[in-house]
Amino acid sequence: MQLETLYKTMYVKYVDNAKFVSPSTLPGINFTRRSLAEIYLLNTDLSYKHAFLYIRQLAIHLRNATTLKRKESFQTLYNWQFINSLQLWAELISMSKPQSGLRDLLYPVVQIIIGTMKAIPTAQYYPLRFHCISMLIKLSKGTGTFIPVLPFLLEILNSHDFNKRHKQVSMKPVSLTCILRSSKSQMQENGYTDIVMETICELILQNAAKDSHSIAFPDIYVPCIAQLKKFLSICRVANYCRKIKQLLEKLQENATHIEKSRSRIVVNLSDTAQIQNWENNIKAAGTPLTQFYESWIKVHESLKLKTLTQNDEIAEYNLPTLKRSKKQKISIPQEQDESEEDILSNNNHHSTNGDSAKKIKTIATTKSKKLMGHPRINKNVAVDTVIPSEDTDIVRNMTISDWD
């Protein structure tokens, strides 16, 4: 009885704390989810009762959203509490043993995830679709069950216009890890389309690496290869074509490798033990796709961590800065000011009012020439010459002597 109350309380607290997801709260939510899944595995019989009850509650929310089609009912689906609950049960089922009763909940969880993606299949909810597809890949890999994931990814390639020019240019890459719905301003940026294309390639590669040792790999990925070739014939963006072409080459290379390996043996399709043994040998030896995926995921995870930090210094976003040249002052000797004051005093005593006005006007013009870069320097006084930089503009008045 105490353990049952503990299981219920821990799940309720997990859902309460998973209401908001940000780069700062995401590590704590992931740690809580993994810890709670491991605690539930201690008693699988009791965990099955709780999982069945709460998965049924999620299914009721999905049914109400699809039948009523109201804004309030859709909001019960498209929020972080609903998605984090699905992630908990998906992780619990994928971590369970094959003979555990929790494996019976695999089918309803998969149907809820697929129904959540199909509720509002618009471009604004591509981040939510990617989260759901990641859960399906995790379930397929943990349970060894084939789950059709590729149609949901290839649908984006066919429906979304990747050749459209964007109205805004984003300086920093957009991260879809902590969002479920994209805003209209984000969809108008070129960084949004870039991250959508990168995520599609990542999920296709992740799913293909999971199935790379399967004896049916060449047959399963025939539609995917055909769709990728069709996309290459339509797309006019060089960066997207390069990524899809690289992915297509790796899929074809792995399909050729599996075809050569299975052509050497006689396979009885009814003998599942023989097929399982052959696939285990291929998996242990390694495939071209798994080798490429292991090297690619290391670089990708490091770039994703840099993006989540949101730190310019760690992420190495070296933006250009404008350098302005400093204004250089030209020093004027004090003896010049004194000589000008003497001239003014002499003119006041020995000249008429008209002559003094002319003298003052000539002294004002000499001062303006000094400010323009032509000071009158005494030859007996040592003055340090100031050499202006290349960026400094030199402007002076032109005289008749310049044309001699």
mmCIF file of C-alpha atoms in Angstrom:
data_model
loop_
_atom_site.group_PDB
_atom_site.id
_atom_site.type_symbol
_atom_site.label_atom_id
_atom_site.label_comp_id
_atom_site.label_asym_id
_atom_site.label_seq_id
_atom_site.Cartn_x
_atom_site.Cartn_y
_atom_site.Cartn_z
ATOM 1 C CA MET A 1 0.000 0.000 0.000
ATOM 2 C CA GLN A 2 2.821 2.424 0.797
ATOM 3 C CA LEU A 3 4.604 1.615 -2.466
ATOM 4 C CA GLU A 4 1.404 2.231 -4.432
ATOM 5 C CA THR A 5 0.961 5.641 -2.807
ATOM 6 C CA LEU A 6 4.616 6.407 -3.476
ATOM 7 C CA TYR A 7 4.304 5.543 -7.171
ATOM 8 C CA LYS A 8 1.236 7.754 -7.554
ATOM 9 C CA THR A 9 2.794 10.692 -5.699
ATOM 10 C CA MET A 10 6.025 10.526 -7.697
ATOM 11 C CA TYR A 11 4.161 10.545 -11.018
ATOM 12 C CA VAL A 12 1.975 13.500 -9.996
ATOM 13 C CA LYS A 13 5.036 15.483 -8.891
ATOM 14 C CA TYR A 14 6.833 14.630 -12.114
ATOM 15 C CA VAL A 15 3.932 15.936 -14.210
ATOM 16 C CA ASP A 16 3.695 19.122 -12.110
ATOM 17 C CA ASN A 17 7.398 19.881 -12.545
ATOM 18 C CA ALA A 18 7.305 19.100 -16.299
ATOM 19 C CA LYS A 19 4.909 21.930 -17.113
ATOM 20 C CA PHE A 20 7.589 24.233 -18.557
ATOM 21 C CA VAL A 21 10.666 23.123 -20.495
ATOM 22 C CA SER A 22 13.680 25.382 -21.051
ATOM 23 C CA PRO A 23 17.421 24.816 -21.500
ATOM 24 C CA SER A 24 17.864 25.256 -17.743
ATOM 25 C CA THR A 25 15.057 22.887 -16.670
ATOM 26 C CA LEU A 26 15.499 20.233 -19.380
ATOM 27 C CA PRO A 27 18.389 18.315 -17.673
ATOM 28 C CA GLY A 28 16.412 18.071 -14.428
ATOM 29 C CA ILE A 29 13.292 16.800 -16.204
ATOM 30 C CA ASN A 30 15.285 14.171 -18.112
ATOM 31 C CA PHE A 31 16.995 13.007 -14.927
ATOM 32 C CA THR A 32 13.655 12.767 -13.090
ATOM 33 C CA ARG A 33 12.096 10.807 -15.939
ATOM 34 C CA ARG A 34 14.907 8.247 -16.100
ATOM 35 C CA SER A 35 14.975 7.875 -12.318
ATOM 36 C CA LEU A 36 11.202 7.395 -12.147
ATOM 37 C CA ALA A 37 11.311 4.773 -14.917
ATOM 38 C CA GLU A 38 13.990 2.828 -13.046
ATOM 39 C CA ILE A 39 11.941 2.960 -9.819
ATOM 40 C CA TYR A 40 8.872 1.679 -11.663
ATOM 41 C CA LEU A 41 10.890 -1.276 -12.960
ATOM 42 C CA LEU A 42 11.444 -2.487 -9.395
ATOM 43 C CA ASN A 43 7.857 -3.754 -9.279
ATOM 44 C CA THR A 44 6.518 -4.250 -12.791
ATOM 45 C CA ASP A 45 3.142 -5.661 -11.651
ATOM 46 C CA LEU A 46 2.311 -2.567 -9.637
ATOM 47 C CA SER A 47 3.781 -0.329 -12.314
ATOM 48 C CA TYR A 48 1.494 -1.928 -14.905
ATOM 49 C CA LYS A 49 -1.612 -0.864 -12.922
ATOM 50 C CA HIS A 50 -0.457 2.737 -12.667
ATOM 51 C CA ALA A 51 0.757 2.867 -16.279
ATOM 52 C CA PHE A 52 -2.521 1.418 -17.585
ATOM 53 C CA LEU A 53 -4.540 3.986 -15.614
ATOM 54 C CA TYR A 54 -2.561 7.033 -16.729
ATOM 55 C CA ILE A 55 -2.149 5.875 -20.352
ATOM 56 C CA ARG A 56 -5.924 5.424 -20.489
ATOM 57 C CA GLN A 57 -6.292 9.002 -19.234
ATOM 58 C CA LEU A 58 -4.035 10.248 -22.058
ATOM 59 C CA ALA A 59 -6.116 8.275 -24.571
ATOM 60 C CA ILE A 60 -9.301 9.941 -23.298
ATOM 61 C CA HIS A 61 -7.768 13.386 -23.838
ATOM 62 C CA LEU A 62 -6.847 12.387 -27.390
ATOM 63 C CA ARG A 63 -10.347 11.088 -28.104
ATOM 64 C CA ASN A 64 -11.967 14.291 -26.838
ATOM 65 C CA ALA A 65 -9.631 16.415 -28.968
ATOM 66 C CA THR A 66 -10.313 14.463 -32.173
ATOM 67 C CA THR A 67 -14.084 14.293 -31.677
ATOM 68 C CA LEU A 68 -14.870 17.745 -30.251
ATOM 69 C CA LYS A 69 -12.183 19.625 -32.219
ATOM 70 C CA ARG A 70 -12.214 22.603 -29.900
ATOM 71 C CA LYS A 71 -9.355 24.851 -28.948
ATOM 72 C CA GLU A 72 -9.532 23.836 -25.279
ATOM 73 C CA SER A 73 -9.451 20.132 -26.115
ATOM 74 C CA PHE A 74 -6.423 20.563 -28.377
ATOM 75 C CA GLN A 75 -4.651 22.476 -25.639
ATOM 76 C CA THR A 76 -4.875 19.402 -23.402
ATOM 77 C CA LEU A 77 -2.798 17.553 -26.017
ATOM 78 C CA TYR A 78 -0.294 20.112 -27.193
ATOM 79 C CA ASN A 79 1.424 20.977 -23.934
ATOM 80 C CA TRP A 80 4.593 19.820 -22.194
ATOM 81 C CA GLN A 81 2.793 17.880 -19.465
ATOM 82 C CA PHE A 82 1.111 15.623 -22.031
ATOM 83 C CA ILE A 83 4.311 15.144 -24.058
ATOM 84 C CA ASN A 84 6.482 14.476 -20.999
ATOM 85 C CA SER A 85 3.958 11.911 -19.766
ATOM 86 C CA LEU A 86 4.177 10.109 -23.105
ATOM 87 C CA GLN A 87 7.964 10.235 -22.920
ATOM 88 C CA LEU A 88 7.908 8.649 -19.460
ATOM 89 C CA TRP A 89 5.760 5.698 -20.546
ATOM 90 C CA ALA A 90 7.711 5.281 -23.775
ATOM 91 C CA GLU A 91 10.976 5.131 -21.837
ATOM 92 C CA LEU A 92 9.512 2.739 -19.267
ATOM 93 C CA ILE A 93 8.263 0.325 -21.947
ATOM 94 C CA SER A 94 11.528 0.473 -23.896
ATOM 95 C CA MET A 95 13.526 -0.297 -20.724
ATOM 96 C CA SER A 96 11.282 -3.216 -19.681
ATOM 97 C CA LYS A 97 12.170 -6.863 -20.298
ATOM 98 C CA PRO A 98 10.489 -8.829 -23.131
ATOM 99 C CA GLN A 99 8.564 -11.057 -20.708
ATOM 100 C CA SER A 100 7.340 -8.130 -18.626
ATOM 101 C CA GLY A 101 3.656 -7.178 -18.556
ATOM 102 C CA LEU A 102 4.564 -3.624 -19.480
ATOM 103 C CA ARG A 103 5.165 -4.744 -23.062
ATOM 104 C CA ASP A 104 1.396 -5.159 -23.437
ATOM 105 C CA LEU A 105 1.092 -1.383 -23.235
ATOM 106 C CA LEU A 106 3.286 -0.852 -26.290
ATOM 107 C CA TYR A 107 0.438 -0.818 -28.816
ATOM 108 C CA PRO A 108 -1.786 1.759 -27.024
ATOM 109 C CA VAL A 109 1.168 4.076 -26.397
ATOM 110 C CA VAL A 110 2.164 3.952 -30.079
ATOM 111 C CA GLN A 111 -1.405 4.675 -31.152
ATOM 112 C CA ILE A 112 -1.607 7.678 -28.799
ATOM 113 C CA ILE A 113 1.674 9.072 -30.138
ATOM 114 C CA ILE A 114 0.567 8.689 -33.757
ATOM 115 C CA GLY A 115 -2.834 10.201 -32.980
ATOM 116 C CA THR A 116 -1.166 13.178 -31.316
ATOM 117 C CA MET A 117 0.858 13.871 -34.462
ATOM 118 C CA LYS A 118 -2.209 13.628 -36.698
ATOM 119 C CA ALA A 119 -4.414 15.895 -34.574
ATOM 120 C CA ILE A 120 -3.048 19.140 -36.092
ATOM 121 C CA PRO A 121 -0.624 18.205 -38.924
ATOM 122 C CA THR A 122 0.496 21.746 -39.748
ATOM 123 C CA ALA A 123 3.928 23.271 -40.200
ATOM 124 C CA GLN A 124 3.704 25.158 -36.913
ATOM 125 C CA TYR A 125 3.689 21.873 -34.998
ATOM 126 C CA TYR A 126 6.703 20.302 -36.687
ATOM 127 C CA PRO A 127 8.677 20.464 -33.388
ATOM 128 C CA LEU A 128 5.973 18.409 -31.647
ATOM 129 C CA ARG A 129 6.014 15.904 -34.495
ATOM 130 C CA PHE A 130 9.764 15.510 -34.151
ATOM 131 C CA HIS A 131 9.406 14.825 -30.418
ATOM 132 C CA CYS A 132 6.782 12.156 -31.127
ATOM 133 C CA ILE A 133 8.908 10.532 -33.833
ATOM 134 C CA SER A 134 11.867 10.380 -31.425
ATOM 135 C CA MET A 135 9.642 8.498 -28.965
ATOM 136 C CA LEU A 136 8.597 6.029 -31.667
ATOM 137 C CA ILE A 137 12.223 5.392 -32.617
ATOM 138 C CA LYS A 138 13.112 4.802 -28.965
ATOM 139 C CA LEU A 139 10.234 2.336 -28.574
ATOM 140 C CA SER A 140 11.154 0.499 -31.754
ATOM 141 C CA LYS A 141 14.802 0.233 -30.736
ATOM 142 C CA GLY A 142 14.108 -0.833 -27.143
ATOM 143 C CA THR A 143 11.446 -3.433 -27.907
ATOM 144 C CA GLY A 144 12.734 -4.678 -31.274
ATOM 145 C CA THR A 145 9.324 -3.992 -32.859
ATOM 146 C CA PHE A 146 8.914 -2.511 -36.302
ATOM 147 C CA ILE A 147 7.104 0.843 -36.108
ATOM 148 C CA PRO A 148 6.511 2.790 -39.369
ATOM 149 C CA VAL A 149 8.266 6.097 -38.743
ATOM 150 C CA LEU A 150 9.497 7.128 -42.202
ATOM 151 C CA PRO A 151 6.083 8.159 -43.651
ATOM 152 C CA PHE A 152 5.749 10.946 -41.063
ATOM 153 C CA LEU A 153 9.183 12.332 -41.992
ATOM 154 C CA LEU A 154 8.814 11.984 -45.753
ATOM 155 C CA GLU A 155 5.456 13.760 -45.543
ATOM 156 C CA ILE A 156 7.287 16.928 -44.469
ATOM 157 C CA LEU A 157 9.610 16.725 -47.477
ATOM 158 C CA ASN A 158 6.611 16.497 -49.802
ATOM 159 C CA SER A 159 4.405 19.141 -48.163
ATOM 160 C CA HIS A 160 6.862 21.830 -47.038
ATOM 161 C CA ASP A 161 8.277 24.269 -49.611
ATOM 162 C CA PHE A 162 12.035 24.263 -49.027
ATOM 163 C CA ASN A 163 12.665 26.463 -52.091
ATOM 164 C CA LYS A 164 10.730 29.408 -50.661
ATOM 165 C CA ARG A 165 12.743 32.528 -49.962
ATOM 166 C CA HIS A 166 12.507 33.803 -46.432
ATOM 167 C CA LYS A 167 11.748 37.353 -45.386
ATOM 168 C CA GLN A 168 14.072 37.372 -42.363
ATOM 169 C CA VAL A 169 17.608 36.186 -41.762
ATOM 170 C CA SER A 170 18.452 34.739 -38.347
ATOM 171 C CA MET A 171 21.938 35.340 -36.967
ATOM 172 C CA LYS A 172 21.841 32.369 -34.564
ATOM 173 C CA PRO A 173 20.528 28.826 -35.214
ATOM 174 C CA VAL A 174 17.034 27.929 -33.997
ATOM 175 C CA SER A 175 16.694 25.063 -31.515
ATOM 176 C CA LEU A 176 13.580 22.841 -31.555
ATOM 177 C CA THR A 177 14.507 20.965 -28.385
ATOM 178 C CA CYS A 178 12.503 23.129 -25.981
ATOM 179 C CA ILE A 179 9.524 24.148 -28.136
ATOM 180 C CA LEU A 180 6.376 22.378 -29.330
ATOM 181 C CA ARG A 181 4.932 25.062 -31.583
ATOM 182 C CA SER A 182 6.746 27.484 -33.861
ATOM 183 C CA SER A 183 5.623 31.070 -34.127
ATOM 184 C CA LYS A 184 4.915 32.765 -37.451
ATOM 185 C CA SER A 185 7.968 34.999 -37.061
ATOM 186 C CA GLN A 186 10.198 31.947 -36.547
ATOM 187 C CA MET A 187 8.787 30.250 -39.630
ATOM 188 C CA GLN A 188 9.731 33.268 -41.751
ATOM 189 C CA GLU A 189 13.412 32.960 -40.799
ATOM 190 C CA ASN A 190 15.848 30.940 -42.846
ATOM 191 C CA GLY A 191 17.188 29.290 -39.671
ATOM 192 C CA TYR A 192 13.846 27.552 -39.088
ATOM 193 C CA THR A 193 13.902 25.769 -42.440
ATOM 194 C CA ASP A 194 17.547 24.834 -41.868
ATOM 195 C CA ILE A 195 16.820 23.199 -38.519
ATOM 196 C CA VAL A 196 13.771 21.393 -39.954
ATOM 197 C CA MET A 197 15.879 19.896 -42.731
ATOM 198 C CA GLU A 198 18.644 18.976 -40.294
ATOM 199 C CA THR A 199 16.175 17.281 -37.928
ATOM 200 C CA ILE A 200 14.606 15.271 -40.760
ATOM 201 C CA CYS A 201 18.021 13.989 -41.833
ATOM 202 C CA GLU A 202 18.919 13.230 -38.230
ATOM 203 C CA LEU A 203 15.770 11.196 -37.536
ATOM 204 C CA ILE A 204 15.969 9.282 -40.841
ATOM 205 C CA LEU A 205 19.607 8.484 -40.152
ATOM 206 C CA GLN A 206 18.833 7.470 -36.562
ATOM 207 C CA ASN A 207 16.020 5.161 -37.662
ATOM 208 C CA ALA A 208 18.129 3.709 -40.480
ATOM 209 C CA ALA A 209 21.047 3.029 -38.130
ATOM 210 C CA LYS A 210 18.632 1.131 -35.887
ATOM 211 C CA ASP A 211 17.510 -1.048 -38.826
ATOM 212 C CA SER A 212 20.882 -1.234 -40.594
ATOM 213 C CA HIS A 213 21.500 -4.881 -39.590
ATOM 214 C CA SER A 214 17.982 -6.054 -40.480
ATOM 215 C CA ILE A 215 17.677 -8.626 -43.237
ATOM 216 C CA ALA A 216 14.768 -6.620 -44.690
ATOM 217 C CA PHE A 217 16.621 -3.290 -44.779
ATOM 218 C CA PRO A 218 16.867 -3.051 -48.623
ATOM 219 C CA ASP A 219 13.140 -3.726 -48.949
ATOM 220 C CA ILE A 220 11.995 -1.420 -46.137
ATOM 221 C CA TYR A 221 13.889 1.608 -47.427
ATOM 222 C CA VAL A 222 12.903 1.376 -51.095
ATOM 223 C CA PRO A 223 10.103 3.992 -50.685
ATOM 224 C CA CYS A 224 12.425 6.233 -48.678
ATOM 225 C CA ILE A 225 15.152 6.142 -51.332
ATOM 226 C CA ALA A 226 12.592 6.901 -54.045
ATOM 227 C CA GLN A 227 11.231 9.903 -52.108
ATOM 228 C CA LEU A 228 14.725 11.275 -51.475
ATOM 229 C CA LYS A 229 15.551 11.057 -55.192
ATOM 230 C CA LYS A 230 12.324 12.887 -56.002
ATOM 231 C CA PHE A 231 13.196 15.620 -53.516
ATOM 232 C CA LEU A 232 16.630 16.087 -55.111
ATOM 233 C CA SER A 233 15.024 16.637 -58.503
ATOM 234 C CA ILE A 234 12.790 19.395 -57.076
ATOM 235 C CA CYS A 235 14.953 21.165 -54.508
ATOM 236 C CA ARG A 236 17.098 24.094 -55.684
ATOM 237 C CA VAL A 237 18.879 24.874 -52.405
ATOM 238 C CA ALA A 238 22.460 23.615 -52.571
ATOM 239 C CA ASN A 239 22.824 23.113 -48.812
ATOM 240 C CA TYR A 240 19.700 20.924 -48.556
ATOM 241 C CA CYS A 241 20.604 18.941 -51.653
ATOM 242 C CA ARG A 242 24.032 18.191 -50.223
ATOM 243 C CA LYS A 243 22.578 16.800 -46.983
ATOM 244 C CA ILE A 244 19.934 14.684 -48.712
ATOM 245 C CA LYS A 245 22.455 13.403 -51.248
ATOM 246 C CA GLN A 246 24.839 12.317 -48.480
ATOM 247 C CA LEU A 247 21.998 10.554 -46.656
ATOM 248 C CA LEU A 248 20.882 8.858 -49.864
ATOM 249 C CA GLU A 249 24.383 7.579 -50.561
ATOM 250 C CA LYS A 250 24.668 6.055 -47.088
ATOM 251 C CA LEU A 251 21.288 4.336 -47.382
ATOM 252 C CA GLN A 252 22.152 2.870 -50.769
ATOM 253 C CA GLU A 253 25.565 1.766 -49.547
ATOM 254 C CA ASN A 254 24.067 -0.049 -46.562
ATOM 255 C CA ALA A 255 21.341 -1.630 -48.715
ATOM 256 C CA THR A 256 23.994 -2.972 -51.105
ATOM 257 C CA HIS A 257 25.961 -4.352 -48.155
ATOM 258 C CA ILE A 258 22.925 -6.238 -46.779
ATOM 259 C CA GLU A 259 22.010 -7.610 -50.204
ATOM 260 C CA LYS A 260 25.509 -9.007 -50.713
ATOM 261 C CA SER A 261 25.555 -10.549 -47.236
ATOM 262 C CA ARG A 262 22.173 -12.246 -47.498
ATOM 263 C CA SER A 263 22.870 -13.533 -51.018
ATOM 264 C CA ARG A 264 25.566 -15.799 -49.594
ATOM 265 C CA ILE A 265 23.129 -17.832 -47.481
ATOM 266 C CA VAL A 266 19.846 -19.626 -48.011
ATOM 267 C CA VAL A 267 17.257 -18.033 -45.755
ATOM 268 C CA ASN A 268 14.127 -19.800 -44.604
ATOM 269 C CA LEU A 269 11.643 -17.042 -43.763
ATOM 270 C CA SER A 270 9.750 -19.281 -41.374
ATOM 271 C CA ASP A 271 12.895 -19.941 -39.325
ATOM 272 C CA THR A 272 12.986 -16.829 -37.132
ATOM 273 C CA ALA A 273 15.838 -18.203 -35.028
ATOM 274 C CA GLN A 274 18.120 -18.427 -38.081
ATOM 275 C CA ILE A 275 17.224 -14.902 -39.166
ATOM 276 C CA GLN A 276 17.827 -13.544 -35.658
ATOM 277 C CA ASN A 277 21.201 -15.246 -35.498
ATOM 278 C CA TRP A 278 22.206 -13.833 -38.874
ATOM 279 C CA GLU A 279 21.153 -10.315 -37.898
ATOM 280 C CA ASN A 280 23.107 -10.542 -34.630
ATOM 281 C CA ASN A 281 26.250 -11.510 -36.559
ATOM 282 C CA ILE A 282 25.807 -8.595 -38.955
ATOM 283 C CA LYS A 283 25.225 -6.229 -36.027
ATOM 284 C CA ALA A 284 28.336 -7.440 -34.217
ATOM 285 C CA ALA A 285 30.462 -7.077 -37.354
ATOM 286 C CA GLY A 286 29.136 -3.578 -37.993
ATOM 287 C CA THR A 287 27.508 -1.993 -41.004
ATOM 288 C CA PRO A 288 28.597 1.052 -43.061
ATOM 289 C CA LEU A 289 25.603 3.010 -41.811
ATOM 290 C CA THR A 290 26.259 2.389 -38.114
ATOM 291 C CA GLN A 291 29.893 3.403 -38.493
ATOM 292 C CA PHE A 292 28.886 6.645 -40.166
ATOM 293 C CA TYR A 293 26.163 7.316 -37.582
ATOM 294 C CA GLU A 294 28.522 6.850 -34.628
ATOM 295 C CA SER A 295 30.969 9.403 -36.004
ATOM 296 C CA TRP A 296 28.201 11.799 -37.023
ATOM 297 C CA ILE A 297 26.302 11.727 -33.722
ATOM 298 C CA LYS A 298 29.370 12.792 -31.742
ATOM 299 C CA VAL A 299 29.719 15.997 -33.727
ATOM 300 C CA HIS A 300 25.975 16.607 -33.733
ATOM 301 C CA GLU A 301 25.576 16.211 -29.967
ATOM 302 C CA SER A 302 28.409 18.640 -29.266
ATOM 303 C CA LEU A 303 26.812 21.238 -31.564
ATOM 304 C CA LYS A 304 23.423 20.706 -29.911
ATOM 305 C CA LEU A 305 24.896 21.261 -26.453
ATOM 306 C CA LYS A 306 26.511 24.494 -27.617
ATOM 307 C CA THR A 307 23.185 25.680 -28.975
ATOM 308 C CA LEU A 308 21.350 24.878 -25.738
ATOM 309 C CA THR A 309 23.850 26.843 -23.657
ATOM 310 C CA GLN A 310 22.803 30.079 -25.404
ATOM 311 C CA ASN A 311 26.238 31.517 -24.672
ATOM 312 C CA ASP A 312 28.005 33.433 -27.411
ATOM 313 C CA GLU A 313 31.468 32.655 -26.069
ATOM 314 C CA ILE A 314 30.884 28.915 -25.742
ATOM 315 C CA ALA A 315 29.015 28.619 -29.013
ATOM 316 C CA GLU A 316 31.753 30.627 -30.793
ATOM 317 C CA TYR A 317 29.495 33.078 -32.592
ATOM 318 C CA ASN A 318 32.106 35.635 -33.673
ATOM 319 C CA LEU A 319 30.005 38.521 -34.923
ATOM 320 C CA PRO A 320 31.789 41.348 -36.782
ATOM 321 C CA THR A 321 32.406 44.575 -34.871
ATOM 322 C CA LEU A 322 32.829 48.099 -36.207
ATOM 323 C CA LYS A 323 36.134 49.796 -35.444
ATOM 324 C CA ARG A 324 36.133 53.576 -35.410
ATOM 325 C CA SER A 325 39.348 55.557 -35.728
ATOM 326 C CA LYS A 326 40.097 57.920 -32.876
ATOM 327 C CA LYS A 327 40.359 61.635 -33.626
ATOM 328 C CA GLN A 328 43.930 62.906 -33.266
ATOM 329 C CA LYS A 329 44.446 66.330 -31.763
ATOM 330 C CA ILE A 330 47.133 68.680 -33.115
ATOM 331 C CA SER A 331 49.083 70.492 -30.401
ATOM 332 C CA ILE A 332 49.455 74.290 -30.791
ATOM 333 C CA PRO A 333 52.413 76.045 -29.078
ATOM 334 C CA GLN A 334 51.553 78.552 -26.374
ATOM 335 C CA GLU A 335 53.884 81.209 -27.836
ATOM 336 C CA GLN A 336 51.515 81.602 -30.781
ATOM 337 C CA ASP A 337 48.616 82.597 -28.533
ATOM 338 C CA GLU A 338 50.836 85.034 -26.689
ATOM 339 C CA SER A 339 52.025 86.661 -29.948
ATOM 340 C CA GLU A 340 48.431 87.028 -31.120
ATOM 341 C CA GLU A 341 47.433 88.671 -27.840
ATOM 342 C CA ASP A 342 50.379 91.120 -28.244
ATOM 343 C CA ILE A 343 49.191 91.998 -31.748
ATOM 344 C CA LEU A 344 45.700 92.695 -30.486
ATOM 345 C CA SER A 345 46.988 94.895 -27.668
ATOM 346 C CA ASN A 346 49.274 96.885 -30.013
ATOM 347 C CA ASN A 347 46.518 97.369 -32.527
ATOM 348 C CA ASN A 348 44.195 98.691 -29.847
ATOM 349 C CA HIS A 349 46.761 101.400 -28.859
ATOM 350 C CA HIS A 350 48.252 102.464 -32.207
ATOM 351 C CA SER A 351 45.437 101.917 -34.763
ATOM 352 C CA THR A 352 42.116 103.413 -35.525
ATOM 353 C CA ASN A 353 38.864 101.548 -34.998
ATOM 354 C CA GLY A 354 38.612 100.483 -38.650
ATOM 355 C CA ASP A 355 42.171 99.232 -38.796
ATOM 356 C CA SER A 356 41.740 97.261 -35.560
ATOM 357 C CA ALA A 357 38.651 95.550 -36.956
ATOM 358 C CA LYS A 358 40.637 94.449 -40.009
ATOM 359 C CA LYS A 359 43.426 93.164 -37.755
ATOM 360 C CA ILE A 360 40.966 91.134 -35.659
ATOM 361 C CA LYS A 361 39.492 89.647 -38.842
ATOM 362 C CA THR A 362 42.913 88.562 -40.091
ATOM 363 C CA ILE A 363 43.752 86.984 -36.721
ATOM 364 C CA ALA A 364 40.423 85.053 -36.782
ATOM 365 C CA THR A 365 41.262 83.645 -40.216
ATOM 366 C CA THR A 366 44.706 82.555 -38.993
ATOM 367 C CA LYS A 367 43.072 80.729 -36.094
ATOM 368 C CA SER A 368 40.685 78.941 -38.458
ATOM 369 C CA LYS A 369 43.656 77.821 -40.521
ATOM 370 C CA LYS A 370 45.279 76.421 -37.423
ATOM 371 C CA LEU A 371 42.184 74.353 -36.688
ATOM 372 C CA MET A 372 42.157 73.057 -40.259
ATOM 373 C CA GLY A 373 45.631 71.575 -39.869
ATOM 374 C CA HIS A 374 48.020 74.438 -40.650
ATOM 375 C CA PRO A 375 49.320 75.941 -37.392
ATOM 376 C CA ARG A 376 52.065 78.550 -37.467
ATOM 377 C CA ILE A 377 54.917 76.918 -35.617
ATOM 378 C CA ASN A 378 57.915 78.785 -34.249
ATOM 379 C CA LYS A 379 61.157 77.487 -35.697
ATOM 380 C CA ASN A 380 63.037 77.827 -32.418
ATOM 381 C CA VAL A 381 60.585 75.612 -30.509
ATOM 382 C CA ALA A 382 60.868 71.823 -30.932
ATOM 383 C CA VAL A 383 57.454 70.366 -31.633
ATOM 384 C CA ASP A 384 56.662 66.678 -32.097
ATOM 385 C CA THR A 385 55.173 66.117 -35.507
ATOM 386 C CA VAL A 386 51.849 64.283 -35.511
ATOM 387 C CA ILE A 387 51.346 61.912 -38.420
ATOM 388 C CA PRO A 388 47.659 61.286 -39.083
ATOM 389 C CA SER A 389 46.436 57.755 -39.737
ATOM 390 C CA GLU A 390 45.180 56.562 -43.098
ATOM 391 C CA ASP A 391 41.535 56.804 -42.024
ATOM 392 C CA THR A 392 41.863 60.481 -40.991
ATOM 393 C CA ASP A 393 40.476 62.967 -43.509
ATOM 394 C CA ILE A 394 42.657 66.071 -44.083
ATOM 395 C CA VAL A 395 40.778 69.156 -45.278
ATOM 396 C CA ARG A 396 42.390 72.539 -45.868
ATOM 397 C CA ASN A 397 41.578 75.736 -47.681
ATOM 398 C CA MET A 398 42.999 76.166 -51.145
ATOM 399 C CA THR A 399 45.023 79.283 -51.947
ATOM 400 C CA ILE A 400 46.281 80.831 -55.174
ATOM 401 C CA SER A 401 49.817 79.706 -54.368
ATOM 402 C CA ASP A 402 48.746 76.082 -54.787
ATOM 403 C CA TRP A 403 48.355 76.612 -58.541
ATOM 404 C CA ASP A 404 51.887 78.098 -59.036
#
